[in-house]
Amino acid sequence: MYKTNWGIGHILKDILEAHKGSFIGQWHKGLYEIQTTSWHAQLSLNLAMLGSLTIVVAHHMYSMPHYPYLATNYGTQLLLFTHMWIGGFLIVGATVHAAIFMLRDYDPTTRYNDLLDRFLRYRDAIISHLNWIQNTHTLALGAMAPGAKASTSLTWRGGDLVVEEILHRVLLLLMCGYVISYGHKHPRRRGYWKELIESIVWAHNKLNVASSTQPRALSIVQGRAVGVTHYLLGGIATTWAFFLARIIAVE
């Protein structure tokens, strides 16, 4: 927000620090300083908002088309689903940069009893609720909404439900992994990704197909981020390939 020299408008810092309550302690106090001093925190917030906006706009254009041809044009539908994948990719980037912020820039000694501190204190309850939501996603479709799996599009049949469930589950799993991972000294821990990459580097050195280098293994958080990023990029490339195939078929 911007406040003019004549006192018109509001300052974002004042807005954030005006929120007070007993449940979250000091609420957003200090959040403005975090956003202005940490590039990762600022990038995380921007990516999350842009990704959410991308998914919402694409889904609304699909579910409530403002032009009749949007609901039946195959290429348009593919473009909308591609934008959903792109939105998911941006949100994954937001989570990754938030995790980097928590590991590099977050100082628990100066951030006491604020929103982030309370979030970390309640992380066990948050993880349990996220797991409950995931289970609800699995069971609710058949138990509470029998017609939810029915075809909603003559073009996609049930494909919209599949993509929506993929995005939901990926984001929920990412949130669980991020919350669980905080507080661990990942660069010093060994895990699947470290063993995999070190074995690949060892094989390269053994076969003399590459110059001898010291292994630079990924941490567990970095490995998760790389894996889910490749997964989402694969979804973007796959839907875009279908779109190009459709163009070739029409022409």
Tab-separated table of C-alpha atoms in Angstrom:
chain	number	residue	atom	x	y	z
A	1	MET	CA	0.000	0.000	0.000
A	2	TYR	CA	1.061	3.607	-0.524
A	3	LYS	CA	0.467	6.635	1.667
A	4	THR	CA	0.726	10.055	0.065
A	5	ASN	CA	2.234	13.215	1.551
A	6	TRP	CA	-1.311	14.410	2.365
A	7	GLY	CA	-2.078	11.402	4.555
A	8	ILE	CA	-4.264	9.641	1.989
A	9	GLY	CA	-3.908	5.882	1.930
A	10	HIS	CA	-2.320	3.396	4.288
A	11	ILE	CA	1.126	2.021	4.971
A	12	LEU	CA	1.385	-1.747	4.647
A	13	LYS	CA	3.402	-2.006	7.857
A	14	ASP	CA	0.654	-0.273	9.850
A	15	ILE	CA	-1.993	-2.546	8.335
A	16	LEU	CA	-0.058	-5.700	9.232
A	17	GLU	CA	0.750	-4.607	12.780
A	18	ALA	CA	-2.838	-3.484	13.426
A	19	HIS	CA	-4.013	-7.114	13.460
A	20	LYS	CA	-3.856	-8.336	17.039
A	21	GLY	CA	-5.368	-11.216	18.941
A	22	SER	CA	-4.757	-13.859	21.583
A	23	PHE	CA	-4.789	-16.931	19.337
A	24	ILE	CA	-1.835	-15.993	17.115
A	25	GLY	CA	0.091	-13.881	19.631
A	26	GLN	CA	1.546	-10.777	17.994
A	27	TRP	CA	0.048	-11.738	14.645
A	28	HIS	CA	1.778	-10.051	11.692
A	29	LYS	CA	4.217	-7.938	13.676
A	30	GLY	CA	7.611	-8.090	11.981
A	31	LEU	CA	6.206	-9.525	8.755
A	32	TYR	CA	6.832	-6.265	6.913
A	33	GLU	CA	10.520	-6.365	7.863
A	34	ILE	CA	10.717	-9.966	6.660
A	35	GLN	CA	9.232	-9.048	3.288
A	36	THR	CA	11.577	-6.101	2.847
A	37	THR	CA	14.791	-7.837	3.938
A	38	SER	CA	14.406	-11.380	2.551
A	39	TRP	CA	14.283	-11.877	-1.210
A	40	HIS	CA	13.111	-15.468	-0.755
A	41	ALA	CA	10.155	-14.449	1.413
A	42	GLN	CA	9.089	-11.749	-1.024
A	43	LEU	CA	9.461	-14.037	-4.037
A	44	SER	CA	7.521	-16.769	-2.239
A	45	LEU	CA	4.580	-14.449	-1.593
A	46	ASN	CA	4.551	-13.140	-5.169
A	47	LEU	CA	4.749	-16.625	-6.684
A	48	ALA	CA	1.947	-17.891	-4.438
A	49	MET	CA	-0.370	-15.047	-5.415
A	50	LEU	CA	0.449	-15.314	-9.128
A	51	GLY	CA	0.039	-19.097	-9.128
A	52	SER	CA	-3.277	-18.947	-7.278
A	53	LEU	CA	-4.559	-16.277	-9.651
A	54	THR	CA	-3.495	-18.361	-12.663
A	55	ILE	CA	-5.349	-21.449	-11.423
A	56	VAL	CA	-8.489	-19.527	-10.434
A	57	VAL	CA	-8.737	-17.702	-13.767
A	58	ALA	CA	-8.142	-20.873	-15.785
A	59	HIS	CA	-10.654	-22.879	-13.763
A	60	HIS	CA	-13.335	-20.204	-13.985
A	61	MET	CA	-12.875	-19.868	-17.733
A	62	TYR	CA	-13.307	-23.642	-17.983
A	63	SER	CA	-16.233	-24.100	-15.601
A	64	MET	CA	-18.080	-20.877	-16.470
A	65	PRO	CA	-17.145	-20.050	-20.086
A	66	HIS	CA	-18.043	-16.510	-21.048
A	67	TYR	CA	-18.060	-17.455	-24.745
A	68	PRO	CA	-19.983	-20.522	-25.979
A	69	TYR	CA	-17.106	-21.940	-28.024
A	70	LEU	CA	-14.800	-22.119	-24.993
A	71	ALA	CA	-16.644	-25.145	-23.616
A	72	THR	CA	-16.340	-27.174	-26.827
A	73	ASN	CA	-13.065	-26.048	-28.379
A	74	TYR	CA	-10.462	-28.721	-27.691
A	75	GLY	CA	-7.456	-26.455	-28.074
A	76	THR	CA	-8.878	-23.860	-25.700
A	77	GLN	CA	-9.527	-26.499	-23.047
A	78	LEU	CA	-5.955	-27.749	-23.368
A	79	LEU	CA	-4.641	-24.229	-22.969
A	80	LEU	CA	-6.671	-23.774	-19.787
A	81	PHE	CA	-5.325	-27.010	-18.317
A	82	THR	CA	-1.811	-25.989	-19.300
A	83	HIS	CA	-2.330	-22.787	-17.324
A	84	MET	CA	-3.503	-24.848	-14.337
A	85	TRP	CA	-0.243	-26.804	-14.490
A	86	ILE	CA	1.703	-23.545	-14.756
A	87	GLY	CA	-0.155	-22.193	-11.717
A	88	GLY	CA	0.746	-25.318	-9.760
A	89	PHE	CA	4.364	-24.906	-10.847
A	90	LEU	CA	4.403	-21.325	-9.560
A	91	ILE	CA	2.924	-22.377	-6.199
A	92	VAL	CA	5.551	-25.105	-5.890
A	93	GLY	CA	8.185	-22.422	-6.479
A	94	ALA	CA	6.560	-20.333	-3.763
A	95	THR	CA	6.785	-23.217	-1.294
A	96	VAL	CA	10.404	-23.904	-2.188
A	97	HIS	CA	11.441	-20.287	-1.660
A	98	ALA	CA	9.467	-20.198	1.592
A	99	ALA	CA	11.443	-23.231	2.761
A	100	ILE	CA	14.705	-21.540	1.741
A	101	PHE	CA	13.652	-18.460	3.700
A	102	MET	CA	12.929	-20.534	6.800
A	103	LEU	CA	16.318	-22.227	6.588
A	104	ARG	CA	18.464	-19.207	5.690
A	105	ASP	CA	16.800	-15.957	6.684
A	106	TYR	CA	14.460	-16.858	9.553
A	107	ASP	CA	15.805	-16.022	13.005
A	108	PRO	CA	13.736	-17.616	15.801
A	109	THR	CA	15.476	-15.522	18.451
A	110	THR	CA	14.027	-12.271	17.110
A	111	ARG	CA	10.686	-13.636	15.882
A	112	TYR	CA	9.021	-14.654	19.118
A	113	ASN	CA	5.295	-15.278	19.489
A	114	ASP	CA	4.403	-13.917	16.069
A	115	LEU	CA	2.525	-15.667	13.263
A	116	LEU	CA	5.487	-17.713	12.009
A	117	ASP	CA	6.537	-18.719	15.512
A	118	ARG	CA	3.021	-19.918	16.349
A	119	PHE	CA	2.855	-21.734	13.022
A	120	LEU	CA	5.987	-23.711	13.875
A	121	ARG	CA	4.701	-24.462	17.369
A	122	TYR	CA	1.425	-25.835	16.014
A	123	ARG	CA	3.003	-27.731	13.146
A	124	ASP	CA	2.013	-31.160	14.508
A	125	ALA	CA	-1.639	-30.126	14.569
A	126	ILE	CA	-1.316	-28.568	11.104
A	127	ILE	CA	0.235	-31.749	9.678
A	128	SER	CA	-2.522	-33.904	11.169
A	129	HIS	CA	-5.187	-31.660	9.660
A	130	LEU	CA	-3.479	-31.726	6.258
A	131	ASN	CA	-3.422	-35.523	6.405
A	132	TRP	CA	-7.102	-35.492	7.310
A	133	ILE	CA	-7.863	-33.247	4.335
A	134	GLN	CA	-5.976	-35.614	2.039
A	135	ASN	CA	-8.010	-38.549	3.300
A	136	THR	CA	-11.194	-36.533	2.804
A	137	HIS	CA	-10.170	-35.856	-0.796
A	138	THR	CA	-9.925	-39.603	-1.299
A	139	LEU	CA	-13.181	-40.654	0.389
A	140	ALA	CA	-15.509	-37.687	-0.047
A	141	LEU	CA	-16.018	-38.093	-3.781
A	142	GLY	CA	-17.671	-41.477	-3.482
A	143	ALA	CA	-19.258	-41.130	-0.038
A	144	MET	CA	-20.562	-37.561	0.071
A	145	ALA	CA	-20.848	-36.615	-3.602
A	146	PRO	CA	-21.796	-39.673	-5.685
A	147	GLY	CA	-22.080	-37.629	-8.889
A	148	ALA	CA	-18.751	-35.851	-8.503
A	149	LYS	CA	-16.911	-38.374	-10.668
A	150	ALA	CA	-19.385	-38.040	-13.491
A	151	SER	CA	-18.329	-36.406	-16.730
A	152	THR	CA	-18.522	-32.622	-16.599
A	153	SER	CA	-17.239	-31.929	-20.097
A	154	LEU	CA	-17.963	-33.486	-23.458
A	155	THR	CA	-14.396	-32.673	-24.417
A	156	TRP	CA	-12.544	-33.926	-21.361
A	157	ARG	CA	-14.976	-36.460	-19.831
A	158	GLY	CA	-13.533	-36.915	-16.334
A	159	GLY	CA	-10.126	-35.414	-17.074
A	160	ASP	CA	-10.871	-32.218	-15.189
A	161	LEU	CA	-11.290	-34.156	-11.952
A	162	VAL	CA	-7.988	-35.941	-12.516
A	163	VAL	CA	-6.020	-32.724	-13.025
A	164	GLU	CA	-7.722	-31.031	-10.083
A	165	GLU	CA	-6.955	-33.961	-7.782
A	166	ILE	CA	-3.333	-34.032	-8.964
A	167	LEU	CA	-2.859	-30.346	-8.170
A	168	HIS	CA	-4.576	-30.642	-4.786
A	169	ARG	CA	-2.562	-33.663	-3.706
A	170	VAL	CA	0.761	-32.262	-4.895
A	171	LEU	CA	0.213	-29.014	-2.999
A	172	LEU	CA	-0.969	-30.778	0.168
A	173	LEU	CA	1.998	-33.147	0.129
A	174	LEU	CA	4.334	-30.225	-0.468
A	175	MET	CA	2.908	-28.353	2.511
A	176	CYS	CA	3.279	-31.436	4.720
A	177	GLY	CA	6.864	-31.966	3.589
A	178	TYR	CA	7.744	-28.327	4.123
A	179	VAL	CA	6.326	-28.228	7.642
A	180	ILE	CA	7.927	-31.529	8.628
A	181	SER	CA	11.304	-30.601	7.165
A	182	TYR	CA	11.807	-27.345	9.073
A	183	GLY	CA	14.247	-27.630	11.935
A	184	HIS	CA	16.300	-30.474	10.432
A	185	LYS	CA	19.877	-29.864	9.372
A	186	HIS	CA	19.330	-31.235	5.911
A	187	PRO	CA	22.739	-30.527	4.350
A	188	ARG	CA	24.280	-32.894	6.920
A	189	ARG	CA	21.638	-35.613	6.730
A	190	ARG	CA	21.822	-38.504	4.314
A	191	GLY	CA	18.786	-39.573	2.362
A	192	TYR	CA	17.610	-41.156	-0.845
A	193	TRP	CA	18.575	-38.223	-3.057
A	194	LYS	CA	22.072	-37.995	-1.603
A	195	GLU	CA	22.686	-41.703	-2.096
A	196	LEU	CA	21.309	-41.591	-5.640
A	197	ILE	CA	23.346	-38.598	-6.801
A	198	GLU	CA	26.546	-39.761	-5.127
A	199	SER	CA	26.178	-43.172	-6.759
A	200	ILE	CA	25.680	-41.515	-10.170
A	201	VAL	CA	28.783	-39.354	-9.670
A	202	TRP	CA	30.743	-42.424	-8.534
A	203	ALA	CA	29.659	-44.316	-11.662
A	204	HIS	CA	30.745	-41.428	-13.889
A	205	ASN	CA	34.149	-41.298	-12.250
A	206	LYS	CA	34.514	-45.085	-12.413
A	207	LEU	CA	33.677	-45.257	-16.113
A	208	ASN	CA	35.829	-42.226	-16.976
A	209	VAL	CA	33.043	-40.626	-18.976
A	210	ALA	CA	33.394	-37.357	-17.110
A	211	SER	CA	36.119	-35.456	-15.345
A	212	SER	CA	36.658	-36.405	-11.720
A	213	THR	CA	34.573	-34.210	-9.474
A	214	GLN	CA	33.596	-34.287	-5.856
A	215	PRO	CA	29.943	-35.198	-5.209
A	216	ARG	CA	27.682	-32.247	-4.489
A	217	ALA	CA	24.582	-33.982	-3.218
A	218	LEU	CA	21.211	-32.347	-2.872
A	219	SER	CA	19.618	-32.006	0.517
A	220	ILE	CA	16.307	-33.726	1.195
A	221	VAL	CA	14.333	-30.499	0.759
A	222	GLN	CA	16.134	-29.703	-2.494
A	223	GLY	CA	15.545	-33.231	-3.738
A	224	ARG	CA	11.823	-32.987	-3.061
A	225	ALA	CA	11.681	-29.631	-4.806
A	226	VAL	CA	13.547	-30.927	-7.864
A	227	GLY	CA	11.312	-33.996	-8.060
A	228	VAL	CA	7.995	-32.176	-7.885
A	229	THR	CA	9.280	-29.474	-10.265
A	230	HIS	CA	10.115	-32.079	-12.894
A	231	TYR	CA	6.708	-33.663	-12.322
A	232	LEU	CA	4.870	-30.402	-12.962
A	233	LEU	CA	7.053	-29.497	-15.936
A	234	GLY	CA	6.185	-32.899	-17.372
A	235	GLY	CA	2.497	-32.086	-16.991
A	236	ILE	CA	2.954	-28.751	-18.744
A	237	ALA	CA	4.920	-30.324	-21.603
A	238	THR	CA	2.430	-33.192	-21.984
A	239	THR	CA	-0.663	-31.015	-22.214
A	240	TRP	CA	1.153	-28.650	-24.567
A	241	ALA	CA	2.093	-31.623	-26.764
A	242	PHE	CA	-1.583	-32.602	-26.988
A	243	PHE	CA	-2.411	-29.035	-27.916
A	244	LEU	CA	0.140	-29.019	-30.738
A	245	ALA	CA	-1.115	-32.393	-31.952
A	246	ARG	CA	-4.638	-30.991	-32.049
A	247	ILE	CA	-3.497	-28.003	-34.113
A	248	ILE	CA	-1.768	-30.316	-36.595
A	249	ALA	CA	-4.864	-32.525	-36.821
A	250	VAL	CA	-7.160	-29.565	-37.461
A	251	GLU	CA	-4.889	-28.023	-40.070
